[in-house]
CSV table of C-alpha atoms in Angstrom, one decimal:
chain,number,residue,atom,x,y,z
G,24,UNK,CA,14.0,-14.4,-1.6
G,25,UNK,CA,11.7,-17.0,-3.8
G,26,UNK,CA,13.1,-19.8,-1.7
G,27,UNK,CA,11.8,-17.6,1.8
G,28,UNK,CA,8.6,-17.5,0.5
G,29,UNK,CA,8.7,-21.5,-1.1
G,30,UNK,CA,9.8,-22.8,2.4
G,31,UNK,CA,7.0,-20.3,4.4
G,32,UNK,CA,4.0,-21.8,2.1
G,33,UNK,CA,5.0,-25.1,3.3
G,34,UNK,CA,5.8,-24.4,6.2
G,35,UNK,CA,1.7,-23.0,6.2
G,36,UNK,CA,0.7,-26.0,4.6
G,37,UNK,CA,2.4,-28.6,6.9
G,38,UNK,CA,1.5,-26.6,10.0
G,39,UNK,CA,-2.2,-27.0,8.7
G,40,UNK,CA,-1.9,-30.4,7.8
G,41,UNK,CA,-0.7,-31.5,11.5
G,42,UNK,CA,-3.2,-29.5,13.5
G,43,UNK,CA,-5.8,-30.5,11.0
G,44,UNK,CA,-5.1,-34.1,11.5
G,45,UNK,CA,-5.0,-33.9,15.2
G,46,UNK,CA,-8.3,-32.1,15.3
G,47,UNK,CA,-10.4,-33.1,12.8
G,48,UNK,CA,-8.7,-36.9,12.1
G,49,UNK,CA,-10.8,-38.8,10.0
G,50,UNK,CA,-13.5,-36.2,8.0
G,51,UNK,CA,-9.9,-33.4,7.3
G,52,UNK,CA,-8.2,-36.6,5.7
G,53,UNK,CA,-11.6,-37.5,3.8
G,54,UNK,CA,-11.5,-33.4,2.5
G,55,UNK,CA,-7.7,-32.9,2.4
G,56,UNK,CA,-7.4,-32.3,-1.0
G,57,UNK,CA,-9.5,-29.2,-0.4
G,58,UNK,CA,-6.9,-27.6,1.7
G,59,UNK,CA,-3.6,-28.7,-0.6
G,60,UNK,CA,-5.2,-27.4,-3.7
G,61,UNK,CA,-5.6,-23.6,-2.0
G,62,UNK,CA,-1.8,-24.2,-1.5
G,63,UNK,CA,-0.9,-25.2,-5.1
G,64,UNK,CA,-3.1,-22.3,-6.4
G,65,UNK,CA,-1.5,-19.9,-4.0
G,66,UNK,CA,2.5,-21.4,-5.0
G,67,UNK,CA,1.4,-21.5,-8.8
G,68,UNK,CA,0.2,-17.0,-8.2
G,69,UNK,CA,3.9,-16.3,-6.7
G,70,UNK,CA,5.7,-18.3,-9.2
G,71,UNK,CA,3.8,-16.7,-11.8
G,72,UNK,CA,1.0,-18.8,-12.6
G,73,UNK,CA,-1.8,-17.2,-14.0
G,74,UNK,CA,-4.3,-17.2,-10.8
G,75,UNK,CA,-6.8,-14.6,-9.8
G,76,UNK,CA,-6.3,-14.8,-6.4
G,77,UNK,CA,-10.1,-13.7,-5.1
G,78,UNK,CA,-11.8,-16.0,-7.3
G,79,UNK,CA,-9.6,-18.9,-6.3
G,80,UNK,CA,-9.9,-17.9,-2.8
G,81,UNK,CA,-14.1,-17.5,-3.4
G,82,UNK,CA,-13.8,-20.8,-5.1
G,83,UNK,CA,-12.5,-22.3,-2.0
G,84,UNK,CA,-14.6,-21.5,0.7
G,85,UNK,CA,-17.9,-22.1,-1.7
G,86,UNK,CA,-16.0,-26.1,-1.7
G,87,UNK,CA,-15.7,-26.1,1.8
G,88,UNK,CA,-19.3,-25.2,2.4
G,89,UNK,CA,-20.5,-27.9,0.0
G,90,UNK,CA,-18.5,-30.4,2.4
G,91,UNK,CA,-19.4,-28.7,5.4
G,92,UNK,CA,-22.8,-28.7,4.5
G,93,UNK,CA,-23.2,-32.4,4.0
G,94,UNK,CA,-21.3,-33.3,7.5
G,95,UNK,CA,-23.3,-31.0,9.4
G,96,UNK,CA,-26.9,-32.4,7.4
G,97,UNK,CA,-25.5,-36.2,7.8
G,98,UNK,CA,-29.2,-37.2,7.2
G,99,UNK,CA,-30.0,-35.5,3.5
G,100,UNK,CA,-28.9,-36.7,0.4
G,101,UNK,CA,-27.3,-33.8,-1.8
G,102,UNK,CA,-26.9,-34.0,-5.4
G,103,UNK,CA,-24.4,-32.1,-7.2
G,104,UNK,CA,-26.7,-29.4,-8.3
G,105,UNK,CA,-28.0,-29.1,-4.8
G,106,UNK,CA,-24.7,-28.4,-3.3
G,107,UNK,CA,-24.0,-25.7,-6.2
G,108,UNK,CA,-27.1,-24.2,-5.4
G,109,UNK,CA,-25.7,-23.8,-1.5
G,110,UNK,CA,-22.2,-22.6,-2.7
G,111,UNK,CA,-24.1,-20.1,-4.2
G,112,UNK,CA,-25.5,-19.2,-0.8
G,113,UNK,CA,-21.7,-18.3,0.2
G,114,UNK,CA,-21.7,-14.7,0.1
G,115,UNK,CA,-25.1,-14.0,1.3
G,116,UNK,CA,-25.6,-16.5,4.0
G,117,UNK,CA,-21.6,-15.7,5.4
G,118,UNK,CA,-21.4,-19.1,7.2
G,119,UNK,CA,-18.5,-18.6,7.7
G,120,UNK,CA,-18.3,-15.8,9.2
G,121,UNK,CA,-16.4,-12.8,8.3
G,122,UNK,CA,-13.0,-14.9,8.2
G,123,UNK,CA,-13.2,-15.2,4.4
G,124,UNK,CA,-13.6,-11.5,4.0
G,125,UNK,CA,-10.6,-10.6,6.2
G,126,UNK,CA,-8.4,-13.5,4.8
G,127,UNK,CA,-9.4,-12.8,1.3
G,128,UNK,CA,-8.4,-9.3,1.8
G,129,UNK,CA,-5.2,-10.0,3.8
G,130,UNK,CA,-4.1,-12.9,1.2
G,131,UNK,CA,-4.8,-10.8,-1.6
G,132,UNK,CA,-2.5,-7.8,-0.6
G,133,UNK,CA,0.4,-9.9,1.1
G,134,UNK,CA,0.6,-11.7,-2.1
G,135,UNK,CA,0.4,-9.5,-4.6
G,136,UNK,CA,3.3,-7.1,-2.8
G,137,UNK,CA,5.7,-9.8,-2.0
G,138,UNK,CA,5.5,-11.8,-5.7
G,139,UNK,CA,5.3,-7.7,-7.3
G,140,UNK,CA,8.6,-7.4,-4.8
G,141,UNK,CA,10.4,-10.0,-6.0
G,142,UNK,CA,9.5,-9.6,-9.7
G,143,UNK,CA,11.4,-5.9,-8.7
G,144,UNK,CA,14.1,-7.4,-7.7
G,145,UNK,CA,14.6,-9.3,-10.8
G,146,UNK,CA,13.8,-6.5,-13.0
G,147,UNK,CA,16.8,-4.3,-10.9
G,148,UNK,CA,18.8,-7.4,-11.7
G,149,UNK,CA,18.4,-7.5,-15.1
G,150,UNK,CA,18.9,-3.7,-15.9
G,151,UNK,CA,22.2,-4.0,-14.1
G,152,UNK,CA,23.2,-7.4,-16.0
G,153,UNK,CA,22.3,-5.5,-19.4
G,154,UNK,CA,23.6,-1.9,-18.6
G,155,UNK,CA,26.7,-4.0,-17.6
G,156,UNK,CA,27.1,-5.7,-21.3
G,157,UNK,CA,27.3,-2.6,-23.0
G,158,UNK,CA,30.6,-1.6,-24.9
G,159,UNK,CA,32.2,1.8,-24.2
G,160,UNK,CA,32.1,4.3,-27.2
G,161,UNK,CA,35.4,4.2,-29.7
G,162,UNK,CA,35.8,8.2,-28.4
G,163,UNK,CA,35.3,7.1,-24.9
G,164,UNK,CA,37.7,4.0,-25.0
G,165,UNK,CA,40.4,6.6,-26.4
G,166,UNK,CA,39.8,8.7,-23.7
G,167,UNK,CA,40.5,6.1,-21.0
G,168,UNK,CA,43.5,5.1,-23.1
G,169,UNK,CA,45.0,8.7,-23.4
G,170,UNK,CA,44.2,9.2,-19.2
G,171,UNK,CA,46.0,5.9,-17.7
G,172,UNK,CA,48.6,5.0,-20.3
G,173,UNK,CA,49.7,8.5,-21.7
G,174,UNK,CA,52.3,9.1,-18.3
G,175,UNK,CA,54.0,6.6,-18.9
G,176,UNK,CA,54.7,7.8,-22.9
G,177,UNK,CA,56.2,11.0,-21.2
G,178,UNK,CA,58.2,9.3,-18.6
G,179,UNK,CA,55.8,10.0,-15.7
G,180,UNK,CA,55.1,6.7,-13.9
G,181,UNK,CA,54.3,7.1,-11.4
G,182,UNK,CA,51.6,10.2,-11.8
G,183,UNK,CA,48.1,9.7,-11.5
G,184,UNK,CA,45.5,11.2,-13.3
G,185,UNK,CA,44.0,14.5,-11.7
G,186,UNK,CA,40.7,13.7,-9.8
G,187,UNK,CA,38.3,16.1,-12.1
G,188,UNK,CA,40.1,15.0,-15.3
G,189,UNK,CA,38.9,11.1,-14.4
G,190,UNK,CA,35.7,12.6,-13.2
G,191,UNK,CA,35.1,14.2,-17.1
G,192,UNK,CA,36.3,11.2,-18.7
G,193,UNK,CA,33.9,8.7,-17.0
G,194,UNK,CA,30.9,11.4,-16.8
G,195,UNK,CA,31.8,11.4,-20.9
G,196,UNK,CA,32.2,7.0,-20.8
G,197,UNK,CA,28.9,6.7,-18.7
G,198,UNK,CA,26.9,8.9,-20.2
G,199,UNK,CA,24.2,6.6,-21.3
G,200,UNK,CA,24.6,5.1,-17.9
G,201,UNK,CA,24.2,8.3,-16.5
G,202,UNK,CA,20.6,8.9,-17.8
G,203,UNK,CA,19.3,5.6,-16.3
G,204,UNK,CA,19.4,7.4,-12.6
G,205,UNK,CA,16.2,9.4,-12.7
G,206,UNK,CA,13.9,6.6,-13.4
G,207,UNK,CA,16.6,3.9,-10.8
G,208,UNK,CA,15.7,6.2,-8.1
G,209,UNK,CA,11.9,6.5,-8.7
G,210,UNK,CA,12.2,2.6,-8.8
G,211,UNK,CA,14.0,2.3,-6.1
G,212,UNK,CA,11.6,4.5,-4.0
G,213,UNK,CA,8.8,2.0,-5.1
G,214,UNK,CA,10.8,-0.9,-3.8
G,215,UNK,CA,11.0,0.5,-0.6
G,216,UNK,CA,7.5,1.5,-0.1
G,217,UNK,CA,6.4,-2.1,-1.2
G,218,UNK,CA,9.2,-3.3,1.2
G,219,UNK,CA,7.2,-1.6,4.0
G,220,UNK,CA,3.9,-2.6,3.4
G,221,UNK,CA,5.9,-6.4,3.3
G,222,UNK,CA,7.3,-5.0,6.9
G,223,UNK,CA,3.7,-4.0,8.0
G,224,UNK,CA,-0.1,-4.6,7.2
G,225,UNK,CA,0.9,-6.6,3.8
G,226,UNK,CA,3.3,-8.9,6.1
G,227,UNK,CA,3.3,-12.3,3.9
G,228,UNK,CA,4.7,-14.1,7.1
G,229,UNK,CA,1.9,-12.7,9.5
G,230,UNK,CA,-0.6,-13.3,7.2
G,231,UNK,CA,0.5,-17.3,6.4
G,232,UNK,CA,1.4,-18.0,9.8
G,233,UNK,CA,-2.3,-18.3,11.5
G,234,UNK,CA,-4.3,-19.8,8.2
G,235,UNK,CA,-4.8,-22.6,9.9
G,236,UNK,CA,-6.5,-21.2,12.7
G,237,UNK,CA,-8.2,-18.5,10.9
G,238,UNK,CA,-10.0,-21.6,8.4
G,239,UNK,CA,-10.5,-23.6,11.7
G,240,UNK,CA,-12.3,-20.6,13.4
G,241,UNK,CA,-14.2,-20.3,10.1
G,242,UNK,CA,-15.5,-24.1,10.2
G,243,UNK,CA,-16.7,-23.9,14.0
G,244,UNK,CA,-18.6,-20.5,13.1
G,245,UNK,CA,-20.0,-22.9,10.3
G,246,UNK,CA,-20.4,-25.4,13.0
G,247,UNK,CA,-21.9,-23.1,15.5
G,248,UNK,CA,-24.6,-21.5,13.0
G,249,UNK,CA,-25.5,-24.8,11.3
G,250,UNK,CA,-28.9,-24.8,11.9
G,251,UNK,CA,-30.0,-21.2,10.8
G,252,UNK,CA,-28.1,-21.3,7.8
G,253,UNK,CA,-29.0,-25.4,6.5
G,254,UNK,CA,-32.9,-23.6,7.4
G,255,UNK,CA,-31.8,-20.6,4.8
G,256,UNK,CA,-30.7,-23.0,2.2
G,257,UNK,CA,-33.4,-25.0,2.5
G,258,UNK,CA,-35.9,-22.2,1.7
G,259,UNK,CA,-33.8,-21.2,-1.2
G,260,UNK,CA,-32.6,-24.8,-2.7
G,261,UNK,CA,-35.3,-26.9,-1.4
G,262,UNK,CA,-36.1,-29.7,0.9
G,263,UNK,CA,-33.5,-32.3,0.4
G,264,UNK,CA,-34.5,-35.8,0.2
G,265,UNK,CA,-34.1,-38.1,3.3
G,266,UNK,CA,-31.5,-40.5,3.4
G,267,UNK,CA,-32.9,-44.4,4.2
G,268,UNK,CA,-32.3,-45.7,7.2
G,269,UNK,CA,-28.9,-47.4,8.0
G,270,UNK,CA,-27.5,-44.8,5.5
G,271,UNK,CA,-27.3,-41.4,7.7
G,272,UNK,CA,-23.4,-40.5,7.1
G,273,UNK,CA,-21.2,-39.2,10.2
G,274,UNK,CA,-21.8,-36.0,11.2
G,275,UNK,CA,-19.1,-33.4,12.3
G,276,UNK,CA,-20.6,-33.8,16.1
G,277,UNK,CA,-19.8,-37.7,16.2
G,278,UNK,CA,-16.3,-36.7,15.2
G,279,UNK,CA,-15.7,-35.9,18.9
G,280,UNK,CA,-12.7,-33.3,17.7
G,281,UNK,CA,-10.9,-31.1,20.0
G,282,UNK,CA,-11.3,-27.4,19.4
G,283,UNK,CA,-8.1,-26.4,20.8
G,284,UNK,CA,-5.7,-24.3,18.9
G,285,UNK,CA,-2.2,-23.0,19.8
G,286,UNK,CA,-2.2,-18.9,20.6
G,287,UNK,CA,-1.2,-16.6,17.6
G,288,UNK,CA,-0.2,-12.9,18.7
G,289,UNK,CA,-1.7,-10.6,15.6
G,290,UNK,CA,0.5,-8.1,16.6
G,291,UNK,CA,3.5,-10.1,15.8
G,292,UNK,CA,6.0,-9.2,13.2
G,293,UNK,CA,8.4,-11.8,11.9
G,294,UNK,CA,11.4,-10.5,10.6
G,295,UNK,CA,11.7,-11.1,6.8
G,296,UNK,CA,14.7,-11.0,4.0
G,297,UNK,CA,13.2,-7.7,3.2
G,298,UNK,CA,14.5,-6.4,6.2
G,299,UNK,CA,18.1,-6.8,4.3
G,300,UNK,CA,16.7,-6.1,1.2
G,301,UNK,CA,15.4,-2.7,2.0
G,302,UNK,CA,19.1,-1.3,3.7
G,303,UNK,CA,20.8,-2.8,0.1
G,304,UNK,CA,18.1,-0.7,-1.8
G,305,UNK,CA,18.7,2.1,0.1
G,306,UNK,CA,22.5,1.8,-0.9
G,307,UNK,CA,21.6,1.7,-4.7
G,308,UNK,CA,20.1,4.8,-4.7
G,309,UNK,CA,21.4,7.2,-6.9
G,310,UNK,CA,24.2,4.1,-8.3
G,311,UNK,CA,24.4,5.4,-11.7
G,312,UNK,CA,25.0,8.9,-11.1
G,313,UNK,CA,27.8,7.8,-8.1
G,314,UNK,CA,29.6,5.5,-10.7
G,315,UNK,CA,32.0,8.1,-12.4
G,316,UNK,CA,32.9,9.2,-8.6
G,317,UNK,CA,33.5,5.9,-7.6
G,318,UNK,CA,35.6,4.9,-10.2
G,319,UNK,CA,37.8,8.2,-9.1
G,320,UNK,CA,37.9,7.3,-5.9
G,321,UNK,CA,39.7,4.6,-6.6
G,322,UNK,CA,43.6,5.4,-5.6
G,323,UNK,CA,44.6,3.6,-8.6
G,324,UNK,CA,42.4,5.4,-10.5
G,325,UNK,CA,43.0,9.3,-9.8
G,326,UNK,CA,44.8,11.0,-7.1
G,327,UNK,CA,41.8,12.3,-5.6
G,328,UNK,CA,41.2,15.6,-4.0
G,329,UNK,CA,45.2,16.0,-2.6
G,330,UNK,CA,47.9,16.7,-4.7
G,331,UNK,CA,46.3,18.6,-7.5
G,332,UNK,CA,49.2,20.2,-9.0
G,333,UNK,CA,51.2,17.2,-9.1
G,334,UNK,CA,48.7,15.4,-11.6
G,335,UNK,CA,48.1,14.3,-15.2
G,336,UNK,CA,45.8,17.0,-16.5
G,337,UNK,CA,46.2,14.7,-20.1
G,338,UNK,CA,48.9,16.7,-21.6
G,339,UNK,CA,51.1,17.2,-18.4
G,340,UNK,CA,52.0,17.2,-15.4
G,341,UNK,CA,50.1,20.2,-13.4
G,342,UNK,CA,46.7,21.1,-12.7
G,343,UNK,CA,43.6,20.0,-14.0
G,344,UNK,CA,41.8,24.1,-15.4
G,345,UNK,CA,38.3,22.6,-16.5
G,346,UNK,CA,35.2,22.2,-15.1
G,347,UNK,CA,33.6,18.9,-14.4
G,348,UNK,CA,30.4,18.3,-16.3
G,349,UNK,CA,27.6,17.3,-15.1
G,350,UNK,CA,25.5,13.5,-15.4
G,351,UNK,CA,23.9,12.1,-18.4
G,352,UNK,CA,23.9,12.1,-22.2
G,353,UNK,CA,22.9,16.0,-22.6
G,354,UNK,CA,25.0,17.5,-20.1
G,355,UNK,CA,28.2,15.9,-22.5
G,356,UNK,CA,27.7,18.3,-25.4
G,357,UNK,CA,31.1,20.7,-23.8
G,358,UNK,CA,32.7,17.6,-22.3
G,359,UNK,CA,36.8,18.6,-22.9
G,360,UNK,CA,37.5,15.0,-22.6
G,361,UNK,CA,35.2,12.7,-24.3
G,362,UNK,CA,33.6,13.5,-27.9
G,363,UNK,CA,30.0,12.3,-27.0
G,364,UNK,CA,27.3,12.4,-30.1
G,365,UNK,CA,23.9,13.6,-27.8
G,366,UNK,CA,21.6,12.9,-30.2
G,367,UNK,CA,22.1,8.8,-30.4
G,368,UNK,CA,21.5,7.1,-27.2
G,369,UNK,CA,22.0,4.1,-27.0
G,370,UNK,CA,19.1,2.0,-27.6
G,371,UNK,CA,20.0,-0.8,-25.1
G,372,UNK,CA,19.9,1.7,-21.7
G,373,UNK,CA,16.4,3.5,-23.0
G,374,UNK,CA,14.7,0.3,-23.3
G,375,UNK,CA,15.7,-0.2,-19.8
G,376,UNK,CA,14.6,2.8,-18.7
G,377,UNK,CA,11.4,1.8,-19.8
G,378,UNK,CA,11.6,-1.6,-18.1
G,379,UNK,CA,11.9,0.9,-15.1
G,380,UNK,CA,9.6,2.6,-15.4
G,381,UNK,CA,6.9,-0.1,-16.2
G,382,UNK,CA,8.0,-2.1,-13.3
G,383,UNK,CA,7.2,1.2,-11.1
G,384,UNK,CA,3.8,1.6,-12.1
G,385,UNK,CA,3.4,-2.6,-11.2
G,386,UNK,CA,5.3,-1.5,-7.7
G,387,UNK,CA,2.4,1.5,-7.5
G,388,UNK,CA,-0.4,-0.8,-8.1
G,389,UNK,CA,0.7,-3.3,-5.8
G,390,UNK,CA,1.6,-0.5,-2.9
G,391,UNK,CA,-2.1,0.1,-2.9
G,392,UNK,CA,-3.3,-3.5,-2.7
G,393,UNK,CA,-4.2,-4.1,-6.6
G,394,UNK,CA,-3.3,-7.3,-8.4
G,395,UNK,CA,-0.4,-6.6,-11.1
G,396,UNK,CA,0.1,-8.4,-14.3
G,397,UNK,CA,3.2,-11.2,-14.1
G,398,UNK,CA,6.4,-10.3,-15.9
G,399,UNK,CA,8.5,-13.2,-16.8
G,400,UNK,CA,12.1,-12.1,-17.5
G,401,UNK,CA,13.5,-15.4,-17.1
């Protein structure tokens, strides 16, 4: 998933690059470190750097009109206090047009949902990885003992354990694990209404994809209002001073560039790894709570739902009389199988459910377009 989103920046950034080069030729290559520093900053956000993403974006188009507004006033001299007075001008003056507000917007969103999705995705990896290292209870490792190896003790071999006999004894193994599934399955709803706005208007692909035009529709706007906006900066920074004679740089028009651009279709939508993503989260739903069944299921495990009078019932061969208990640590306390102490939990699984549930409120935040705080698990 990180490498999908590596390999589309550059993609971005190369696809800019060439159609830069081809239509702007001499002044982009002059001004090309503008552009690859908006895609460090953007890789160093997803990887986890620590970038607000509007003020980097804000800083970049106040650059580009300081540059811009030297090429299209060829014959001024601008000092560097002169061209931070006209950055300043940015907002106000929208030379740009209304390209930064949109892509600022678009950027912002796409971003923050696909590095908040992936940051999920290691979080559900990690809970798994840690719920995994934890050690059965002595009572519960007796219990698993006394249901798959006590047959053979009494000469019955080939008899499996009754279906709701394995189903008490894992309910009573897992029962930590079993607590974990509330706050899993609000998480996992988070991930796939992230996952959708990824699908739809927060689409990282759709948004990456037509930078280069979008900027390059930006700069002929600039080009195309030149005049009244140089006349606006003028009345609020000054009158430059003239260049001399001889010394008048090249202006953008003398660049004889060609304003064509390949089509984009706005209404496209690429498909993305969350596609597969989103059908594997729906299949984790409710994965704590299903363990104890699909342990049972297992033929080697239990006999199932056939044959329930010709089972181990853990003291013979005949049918299984109690009830199955239900999930989690509380619902163990009459557990016939396992002797399960409901007032220790074990510390490892809460602090997960609170890794949960953090993660979840990030997922929240970034469903609704707002910028999340970074958290390195690493």
């Amino acid at each position: 998933f990180l490498e999908f989103f590596k390999e589309l920046l550059e993609n971005a950034e190369k696809s800019l690059n060439d159609m830069f080069v081809r239509t702007y030729g001499r002044l982009y290559m002059q001004n090309s470190e503008l552009f690859k520093d908006l895609f460090v900053e953007l890789k160093r956000y997803y990887v986890g750097g620590n970038v607000n993403l509007e003020e980097m974006l804000n800083e970049f188009w106040a650059r580009l009109l300081e540059r811009m507004f030297r090429l299209v006033n060829p014959q001024y001299h601008f000092t560097d206090e002169y061209l931070e007075c006209v950055s300043k001008y940015t907002e106000q003056l929208k030379p740009f047009g209304d390209v930064p507000r949109k892509l600022k917007l678009q950027v912002t969103r796409a971003f923050v949902a696909a590095r908040t999705f992936a940051q999920g995705l290691a979080v559900a990896r990690d809970v798994v990885s840690k719920v995994s290292a934890v050690n059965p209870t002595p009572q519960g490792t007796r219990a698993l003992l006394k249901m798959m190896y006590c047959p053979y003790c009494r000469g019955l071999v080939s008899v499996k354990p009754c279906y709701n006999y394995c189903f008490n004894v894992m309910r009573g193994c897992l029962a930590n694990q079993g607590d974990l599934d509330a706050e899993w399955n609000i998480f996992m709803d988070s991930m796939l209404l992230v996952a959708e706005r990824l699908e739809g208007p927060f689409n990282i692909e759709s948004v990456m994809d037509p930078i280069d035009v979008k900027i390059s529709d930006a700069i002929m706007n600039m080009q195309e209002n030149s005049m009244q906006v140089s006349q606006k900066v003028f009345q609020g920074c000054g009158q430059p001073k003239t260049l001399a004679q001889g010394r008048t740089a090249r202006s953008v028009s003398e660049s004889g560039f060609s304003a064509r651009f390949r089509p984009y279709n706005p209404e496209e939508r690429p498909h993305t790894p969350v596609t597969d993503v989103k059908e594997k989260l729906k299949q984790a739903k409710k994965f704590w709570s299903s363990l104890p069944g699909n342990i049972c299921n297992d033929e080697k495990m239990s006999v199932g739902t056939v044959n329930e009078n010709e089972c181990w019932n853990g003291s013979a061969k005949s049918r299984y009389e109690f009830a199955v208990t239900g999930n989690g640590l509380a619902s163990q306390v009459n557990n016939p199988e396992v002797e399960v102490d409901i007032t220790k939990p074990d510390m490892v699984i809460r602090r997960q459910i609170m890794a949960l549930r953090v993660m979840t409120n990030k997922l929240k935040n970034a469903y609704s377009g707002n910028d999340v705080d970074f958290i390195d698990i690493s």
